[in-house]
Short mmCIF file of C-alpha atoms and ligand atoms in Angstrom, two decimals:
data_model
loop_
_atom_site.label_atom_id
_atom_site.label_comp_id
_atom_site.label_asym_id
_atom_site.label_seq_id
_atom_site.Cartn_x
_atom_site.Cartn_y
_atom_site.Cartn_z
CA MET L 1 -101.50 76.62 125.00
CA LYS L 2 -102.16 75.86 128.41
CA ILE L 3 -100.39 72.96 130.26
CA VAL L 4 -101.46 71.57 133.21
CA GLN L 5 -99.35 69.20 135.78
CA ILE L 6 -100.97 66.21 137.10
CA ASP L 7 -99.95 64.41 139.55
CA LYS L 8 -100.38 60.65 139.41
CA LYS L 9 -101.61 60.74 142.19
CA ASN L 10 -104.64 62.26 141.52
CA TRP L 11 -104.65 60.82 138.23
CA GLU L 12 -107.55 58.30 139.95
CA ALA L 13 -109.53 60.52 141.58
CA GLY L 14 -109.42 62.73 138.29
CA LEU L 15 -110.61 59.78 136.55
CA LYS L 16 -113.28 59.29 139.07
CA LYS L 17 -114.50 62.47 139.01
CA ALA L 18 -114.82 62.49 135.18
CA ALA L 19 -116.43 59.65 135.02
CA GLY L 20 -119.65 61.65 136.36
CA THR L 21 -119.69 63.24 133.09
CA TYR L 22 -117.92 60.81 130.72
CA ARG L 23 -118.60 56.62 129.49
CA LEU L 24 -114.74 56.20 130.10
CA TYR L 25 -112.84 54.61 127.76
CA GLY L 26 -109.13 52.89 127.67
CA PRO L 27 -106.25 50.24 126.84
CA VAL L 28 -107.39 47.13 129.26
CA LYS L 29 -105.25 44.41 129.12
CA GLU L 30 -107.17 40.61 127.80
CA GLY L 31 -105.32 37.90 127.74
CA ASP L 32 -101.86 38.78 125.80
CA PHE L 33 -102.83 41.42 124.43
CA HIS L 34 -104.49 45.23 125.24
CA ASN L 35 -108.04 46.63 123.78
CA PHE L 36 -110.04 50.11 124.11
CA LYS L 37 -112.54 48.74 126.78
CA GLN L 38 -115.41 50.60 128.37
CA LEU L 39 -114.08 51.32 131.90
CA HIS L 40 -116.01 49.70 134.40
CA GLN L 41 -116.55 52.11 137.49
CA GLY L 42 -112.97 52.24 139.24
CA GLN L 43 -111.47 50.84 136.72
CA LEU L 44 -107.71 52.57 135.05
CA PRO L 45 -106.78 52.60 131.78
CA ASP L 46 -103.63 50.05 131.39
CA LEU L 47 -101.60 52.90 130.00
CA SER L 48 -98.23 50.99 130.16
CA CYS L 49 -99.19 48.97 126.28
CA LEU L 50 -97.67 50.89 123.40
CA ASN L 51 -100.01 49.30 120.96
CA THR L 52 -103.78 48.02 121.46
CA ARG L 53 -103.61 45.22 119.08
CA LEU L 54 -107.32 46.49 117.73
CA SER L 55 -107.43 49.83 116.83
CA PRO L 56 -109.80 52.22 119.08
CA LYS L 57 -112.07 52.57 115.59
CA SER L 58 -114.53 50.70 117.07
CA ILE L 59 -115.73 53.22 120.13
CA ILE L 60 -117.05 55.83 117.09
CA TYR L 61 -117.56 53.39 114.13
CA PRO L 62 -118.96 49.88 115.91
CA GLN L 63 -117.57 46.39 114.18
CA THR L 64 -121.67 45.80 114.34
CA GLU L 65 -123.82 48.69 114.62
CA VAL L 66 -128.06 48.57 114.50
CA MET L 67 -129.15 51.61 112.57
CA PHE L 68 -132.89 50.86 112.06
CA GLU L 69 -135.08 47.96 113.87
CA TYR L 70 -138.50 47.33 112.21
CA SER L 71 -141.59 45.26 112.90
CA LEU L 72 -143.30 42.75 110.15
CA ASP L 73 -146.34 41.89 112.59
CA GLU L 74 -149.31 43.82 110.40
CA ASN L 75 -151.10 44.35 114.04
CA GLN L 76 -148.51 46.98 114.83
CA GLU L 77 -149.78 50.22 113.68
CA ASP L 78 -145.95 50.84 112.56
CA HIS L 79 -145.51 47.50 110.64
CA HIS L 80 -143.10 47.50 107.84
CA ILE L 81 -141.45 50.86 108.82
CA LEU L 82 -137.55 51.59 109.83
CA LYS L 83 -137.22 53.21 113.06
CA GLU L 84 -134.18 54.89 114.10
CA ALA L 85 -132.11 52.58 116.35
CA ASN L 86 -132.02 54.21 119.97
CA LYS L 87 -128.28 55.23 120.22
CA ASP L 88 -126.51 56.59 123.46
CA TYR L 89 -124.75 59.64 121.84
CA SER L 90 -123.79 61.13 125.69
CA PRO L 91 -120.57 62.32 126.32
CA GLN L 92 -117.86 60.26 125.91
CA ALA L 93 -113.91 60.05 126.39
CA VAL L 94 -110.79 57.66 125.21
CA ILE L 95 -107.48 58.32 127.48
CA GLY L 96 -104.46 57.19 126.16
CA ILE L 97 -105.24 56.77 122.51
CA ARG L 98 -101.74 57.22 120.79
CA PRO L 99 -101.93 60.26 118.34
CA CYS L 100 -101.33 57.58 115.56
CA ASP L 101 -105.01 56.10 116.25
CA ALA L 102 -106.52 59.90 116.97
CA ARG L 103 -104.98 60.98 113.36
CA ALA L 104 -106.73 57.99 111.86
CA PHE L 105 -110.11 59.72 112.78
CA GLY L 106 -109.49 62.40 110.97
CA LEU L 107 -108.61 60.54 107.59
CA VAL L 108 -111.40 57.93 107.39
CA ARG L 109 -113.84 61.66 108.36
CA LEU L 110 -112.89 62.49 105.02
CA ASN L 111 -114.79 59.05 103.47
CA PHE L 112 -117.93 59.95 106.71
CA ASP L 113 -118.39 63.30 106.04
CA THR L 114 -118.49 64.95 102.43
CA PRO L 115 -120.28 67.62 100.99
CA GLU L 116 -122.97 65.25 99.70
CA TYR L 117 -122.98 62.53 102.88
CA LYS L 118 -122.90 62.79 105.85
CA ASP L 119 -122.89 59.51 107.99
CA PRO L 120 -124.60 60.43 111.15
CA TYR L 121 -124.09 57.96 113.72
CA TRP L 122 -119.88 58.38 112.56
CA LEU L 123 -120.68 62.35 112.73
CA LYS L 124 -122.99 62.36 116.01
CA ALA L 125 -120.58 59.64 117.88
CA TYR L 126 -117.13 61.53 117.05
CA GLU L 127 -118.85 64.70 117.92
CA ALA L 128 -119.71 63.20 121.55
CA THR L 129 -116.06 61.82 122.23
CA THR L 130 -113.17 63.78 124.02
CA LEU L 131 -109.55 62.09 122.87
CA VAL L 132 -107.06 62.06 125.72
CA GLY L 133 -104.00 60.89 124.52
CA LEU L 134 -100.73 59.74 124.98
CA ALA L 135 -97.44 60.70 123.88
CA CYS L 136 -95.11 57.65 122.77
CA ASP L 137 -91.75 57.99 124.00
CA ALA L 138 -90.90 54.15 123.35
CA PRO L 139 -92.41 53.17 120.19
CA CYS L 140 -92.16 50.12 118.40
CA SER L 141 -89.70 49.19 115.81
CA SER L 142 -92.35 48.57 113.25
CA CYS L 143 -93.91 52.41 113.95
CA PHE L 144 -93.48 54.43 111.15
CA CYS L 145 -95.68 57.66 111.79
CA THR L 146 -92.89 60.14 111.19
CA THR L 147 -92.91 59.44 107.24
CA ALA L 148 -96.54 58.62 107.43
CA GLY L 149 -97.91 62.56 108.21
CA CYS L 150 -97.49 61.65 112.00
CA GLY L 151 -95.53 61.09 114.74
CA PRO L 152 -95.30 60.11 118.47
CA TYR L 153 -96.31 63.16 120.10
CA HIS L 154 -99.22 64.43 116.87
CA GLU L 155 -101.58 66.57 117.85
CA GLU L 156 -104.20 66.83 115.26
CA GLU L 157 -107.78 65.66 116.07
CA LEU L 158 -106.70 64.94 120.05
CA ASP L 159 -108.28 67.46 122.58
CA LEU L 160 -105.95 66.75 125.23
CA LEU L 161 -101.95 65.61 125.12
CA LEU L 162 -101.13 64.06 127.42
CA VAL L 163 -96.74 63.63 128.58
CA GLU L 164 -95.33 61.50 130.78
CA ASN L 165 -92.80 63.09 132.86
CA GLY L 166 -91.88 61.01 136.51
CA ASP L 167 -94.09 60.68 138.79
CA GLN L 168 -96.51 63.11 137.03
CA TYR L 169 -98.23 64.08 133.45
CA GLN L 170 -98.26 67.13 131.66
CA ALA L 171 -101.15 67.44 129.85
CA LYS L 172 -101.22 70.04 126.87
CA VAL L 173 -104.91 71.37 126.15
CA ILE L 174 -105.64 71.39 122.09
CA THR L 175 -109.40 72.25 122.25
CA ALA L 176 -112.29 73.58 124.06
CA LYS L 177 -113.05 69.67 124.58
CA GLY L 178 -109.65 69.08 126.37
CA GLU L 179 -110.16 72.13 129.01
CA ALA L 180 -113.79 71.09 130.08
CA PHE L 181 -112.10 66.99 130.41
CA VAL L 182 -109.63 69.13 132.70
CA ALA L 183 -111.76 70.84 134.17
CA ASP L 184 -114.50 68.29 135.11
CA ALA L 185 -111.30 65.88 136.30
CA GLY L 186 -110.49 68.84 138.26
CA TRP L 187 -107.13 68.76 137.58
CA LYS L 188 -106.01 72.57 137.92
CA SER L 189 -102.23 72.70 138.39
CA ALA L 190 -101.16 75.27 135.42
CA MET L 191 -97.54 74.97 134.83
CA ASP L 192 -94.71 77.36 133.27
CA GLU L 193 -95.75 77.50 129.62
CA GLN L 194 -92.55 78.33 128.18
CA ALA L 195 -90.71 75.60 130.43
CA ALA L 196 -93.43 72.98 129.68
CA LEU L 197 -93.40 73.40 125.99
CA LYS L 198 -89.53 73.76 126.03
CA GLU L 199 -89.27 70.30 127.48
CA ILE L 200 -92.04 68.71 125.78
CA GLU L 201 -90.22 69.52 122.61
CA VAL L 202 -87.17 67.65 123.85
CA LYS L 203 -89.05 64.78 124.52
CA LYS L 204 -90.53 65.02 121.41
CA LYS L 205 -86.99 64.87 119.38
CA ALA L 206 -85.85 62.26 121.43
CA ALA L 207 -89.04 59.86 120.54
CA GLU L 208 -88.98 60.79 117.09
CA ASP L 209 -85.64 60.26 116.83
CA LYS L 210 -85.97 56.72 118.42
CA ILE L 211 -88.33 56.00 114.93
CA SER L 212 -86.07 53.84 112.21
CA ALA L 213 -88.97 52.29 109.90
CA PHE L 214 -90.22 54.66 107.10
CA VAL L 215 -92.04 54.74 103.89
CA GLU L 216 -91.54 56.62 101.26
CA THR L 217 -94.58 58.56 99.18
CA ASP L 218 -92.80 61.61 97.31
CA ASN L 219 -93.87 60.03 94.32
CA LEU L 220 -96.71 58.40 94.58
CA ARG L 221 -99.14 61.28 93.15
CA GLU L 222 -97.08 61.42 89.84
CA ILE L 223 -97.03 58.06 89.08
CA GLU L 224 -99.70 56.85 86.64
CA THR L 225 -102.94 55.05 88.17
CA ASN L 226 -102.87 52.70 85.63
CA ASP L 227 -99.25 52.11 84.97
CA LEU L 228 -98.99 51.10 89.14
CA TYR L 229 -102.47 49.09 88.45
CA ASN L 230 -100.69 46.94 85.53
CA ALA L 231 -97.08 46.79 87.77
CA PRO L 232 -95.63 43.34 87.62
CA PHE L 233 -94.81 43.31 91.10
CA TRP L 234 -98.40 43.00 92.60
CA GLU L 235 -97.91 38.64 91.66
CA GLU L 236 -95.20 38.36 93.93
CA VAL L 237 -96.42 40.62 96.98
CA SER L 238 -100.11 39.23 96.78
CA PHE L 239 -99.02 35.60 96.48
CA SER L 240 -98.17 34.72 99.94
CA CYS L 241 -101.65 35.98 101.31
CA ILE L 242 -103.99 34.21 102.97
CA ASN L 243 -106.64 36.79 102.57
CA CYS L 244 -107.25 36.65 106.15
CA GLY L 245 -108.74 40.26 106.56
CA THR L 246 -106.69 40.58 109.49
CA CYS L 247 -104.96 43.47 108.19
CA THR L 248 -108.19 45.42 106.83
CA TYR L 249 -109.87 44.75 111.02
CA VAL L 250 -106.66 45.94 112.95
CA CYS L 251 -106.20 48.82 110.95
CA PRO L 252 -107.44 52.44 112.28
CA THR L 253 -108.15 54.16 108.64
CA CYS L 254 -110.06 50.88 107.06
CA TRP L 255 -113.36 52.04 106.86
CA CYS L 256 -115.34 49.19 104.51
CA PHE L 257 -118.80 47.81 105.55
CA ASP L 258 -121.69 45.79 104.56
CA ILE L 259 -125.39 46.75 105.46
CA GLN L 260 -127.82 43.38 106.20
CA ASP L 261 -131.36 42.57 107.39
CA GLU L 262 -131.56 40.07 110.42
CA ASN L 263 -135.25 39.29 111.44
CA ARG L 264 -136.34 37.06 113.99
CA GLY L 265 -139.85 36.25 114.08
CA ASN L 266 -141.72 39.28 113.23
CA SER L 267 -139.67 42.13 114.02
CA GLY L 268 -135.22 42.36 113.07
CA CYS L 269 -133.09 45.07 112.05
CA ARG L 270 -130.62 46.29 110.16
CA ILE L 271 -127.11 46.27 111.12
CA ARG L 272 -124.08 47.71 109.31
CA ASN L 273 -120.94 45.59 110.24
CA TRP L 274 -117.14 45.98 108.99
CA ASP L 275 -116.14 44.37 105.75
CA SER L 276 -112.88 43.50 104.46
CA CYS L 277 -111.96 44.77 100.30
CA MET L 278 -109.29 41.07 101.32
CA TYR L 279 -112.75 39.60 101.17
CA PRO L 280 -113.89 37.61 98.08
CA LEU L 281 -117.83 38.16 98.43
CA PHE L 282 -116.89 42.04 99.46
CA THR L 283 -117.39 42.78 95.56
CA LEU L 284 -119.48 39.36 94.95
CA HIS L 285 -122.15 41.24 92.76
CA GLY L 286 -125.95 39.55 92.55
CA SER L 287 -125.61 38.34 89.04
CA GLY L 288 -122.60 36.24 89.99
CA HIS L 289 -119.81 38.24 88.38
CA ASN L 290 -117.18 39.36 91.28
CA PRO L 291 -114.93 42.26 89.82
CA ARG L 292 -112.12 41.58 91.94
CA ASN L 293 -111.97 37.41 91.81
CA THR L 294 -108.57 36.88 92.35
CA LYS L 295 -106.17 37.42 95.84
CA LEU L 296 -104.07 39.32 93.35
CA HIS L 297 -106.79 41.95 92.70
CA ARG L 298 -108.05 42.16 96.49
CA VAL L 299 -104.74 42.34 97.63
CA ARG L 300 -103.79 45.36 95.03
CA GLN L 301 -106.77 46.68 95.73
CA ARG L 302 -105.98 47.21 99.26
CA PHE L 303 -102.54 48.81 98.84
CA MET L 304 -104.15 50.96 95.78
CA HIS L 305 -107.19 52.29 97.93
CA LYS L 306 -104.10 52.68 100.69
CA LEU L 307 -101.48 54.50 98.62
CA LYS L 308 -102.50 55.54 95.33
CA TYR L 309 -106.35 56.23 95.18
CA TYR L 310 -107.14 57.77 98.62
CA VAL L 311 -103.80 60.36 97.74
CA ASP L 312 -104.88 61.27 94.97
CA LYS L 313 -108.52 62.05 95.44
CA TYR L 314 -107.79 63.94 98.75
CA ASP L 315 -104.82 65.13 98.12
CA ALA L 316 -103.86 64.60 102.02
CA GLY L 317 -101.36 62.32 102.10
CA ILE L 318 -101.49 58.48 102.62
CA GLN L 319 -104.38 57.07 104.18
CA CYS L 320 -102.35 55.23 106.21
CA VAL L 321 -100.94 56.54 109.92
CA GLY L 322 -97.84 54.40 110.42
CA CYS L 323 -99.24 52.59 113.31
CA GLY L 324 -97.73 49.27 112.03
CA ARG L 325 -100.70 46.63 113.46
CA CYS L 326 -100.90 45.35 109.95
CA ILE L 327 -97.26 44.16 109.57
CA ARG L 328 -97.05 43.18 113.31
CA LEU L 329 -100.16 40.97 112.76
CA CYS L 330 -100.24 39.59 108.83
CA PRO L 331 -100.03 35.74 109.50
CA VAL L 332 -97.52 35.85 106.00
CA ASN L 333 -94.98 39.01 107.01
CA ILE L 334 -96.82 41.35 103.90
CA ASP L 335 -95.33 44.75 105.00
CA ILE L 336 -97.13 48.02 103.62
CA ARG L 337 -93.63 49.49 103.50
CA ARG L 338 -92.11 47.16 101.22
CA VAL L 339 -95.37 47.75 98.75
CA CYS L 340 -95.19 51.32 99.39
CA GLY L 341 -91.77 51.82 98.33
CA TYR L 342 -92.26 48.75 94.98
CA MET L 343 -94.88 51.60 94.16
CA ASN L 344 -93.31 54.88 95.16
CA SER L 345 -90.07 53.74 92.92
CA PHE L 346 -91.92 52.59 90.44
CA ALA L 347 -90.88 53.38 86.71
CA LYS L 348 -93.16 51.94 83.78
CA SER L 349 -90.80 49.13 82.19
CA ALA L 350 -91.45 47.06 79.44
CA ASP L 351 -92.10 44.05 82.01
CA ALA L 352 -95.46 46.48 83.08
CA CYS L 353 -98.66 43.68 81.94
CA GLU L 354 -101.91 43.97 81.75
CA VAL L 355 -103.72 41.68 84.98
S1 SF4 R 401 -103.44 39.83 107.14
FE1 SF4 R 401 -101.30 39.62 105.69
S2 SF4 R 401 -102.74 37.32 105.04
FE2 SF4 R 401 -104.26 38.34 106.58
S3 SF4 R 401 -105.17 39.90 104.44
FE3 SF4 R 401 -103.83 40.98 105.18
S4 SF4 R 401 -102.05 40.80 103.64
FE4 SF4 R 401 -103.13 38.82 103.14
S1 SF4 R 402 -102.45 50.20 107.11
FE1 SF4 R 402 -101.28 49.15 108.18
S2 SF4 R 402 -99.54 51.07 109.12
FE2 SF4 R 402 -100.81 52.11 108.26
S3 SF4 R 402 -102.74 52.87 109.22
FE3 SF4 R 402 -103.35 50.35 108.73
S4 SF4 R 402 -103.17 49.18 110.26
FE4 SF4 R 402 -101.54 51.27 110.66
#
């Protein structure tokens, strides 16, 4: 594995060079928070922030995305025909993505890229993207990545991992895309691989040791789905939820969407928007029937999907990377670690009830 040493004084010039090939995205301060934004010419990513408020999932999977356009004007030859919207799939790079957010793309991929169905928009955007990760040396108190199949130096889905080291970054080249990015940025100074890897291992261990929050997931597969579904704790878990949907919008592994047609005069477009299982309208049928018509149903769905259905269906761990956003931002302090604990330790008892 190649490790490239980047002096911080060459960082800006390298990004400037890379901007000739890639559309660059990175964390940018917005008010009191950071979010991933496309960087304008000469703008640097702010790598001082640990976690952005929203995850970077929108770079691959926009919150609102035009899929098709159409005309209803019968004077036009192609009226009433859906035409694929023009999109930009030129190379883009996400600078300073955290390992948890990168791994989330791998979990989500299982939904957008199946043997039967391929989501062309997600796949083309993903293919065009290079993920330049930044290792976390000071994780938040709500981060629990190490027990969610990830970690502060986790490399899955990343093309390049930057490790901060005083006046330098040590850049671990993970894929061919990462190699190309380093070349496009003109960063050339290779390091003694063995010595650098040793140093990185020490830093990795120190970062992992700082993470004290955790989830227990070892029993989730074994517990009967119906038993968990009918467990009595859902009443308590859902009691304070206000169905605001924040937890799903900020989550890098939530993927639900809604598709709508929007007309203006004689033209229109078909768009897809992020949606949330926490909203009553999400499952409302045309008949007026709603199979998840109570708050308890919806809260249970969110946790059952992430911590049981996904686990059983894909055998790829939980549908969560432990970024902690839903814990930090839930206005009523509903905590996925606590709910996961209830689920993982649940043993069917006489007080299990049907809801
Ligand atoms: S953020 Fe909290 S209150 Fe809002 S929908 Fe999620 S669990 Fe409910
Ligand atoms: S469920 Fe919560 S902790 Fe897990 S990935 Fe989503 S936002 Fe992060």
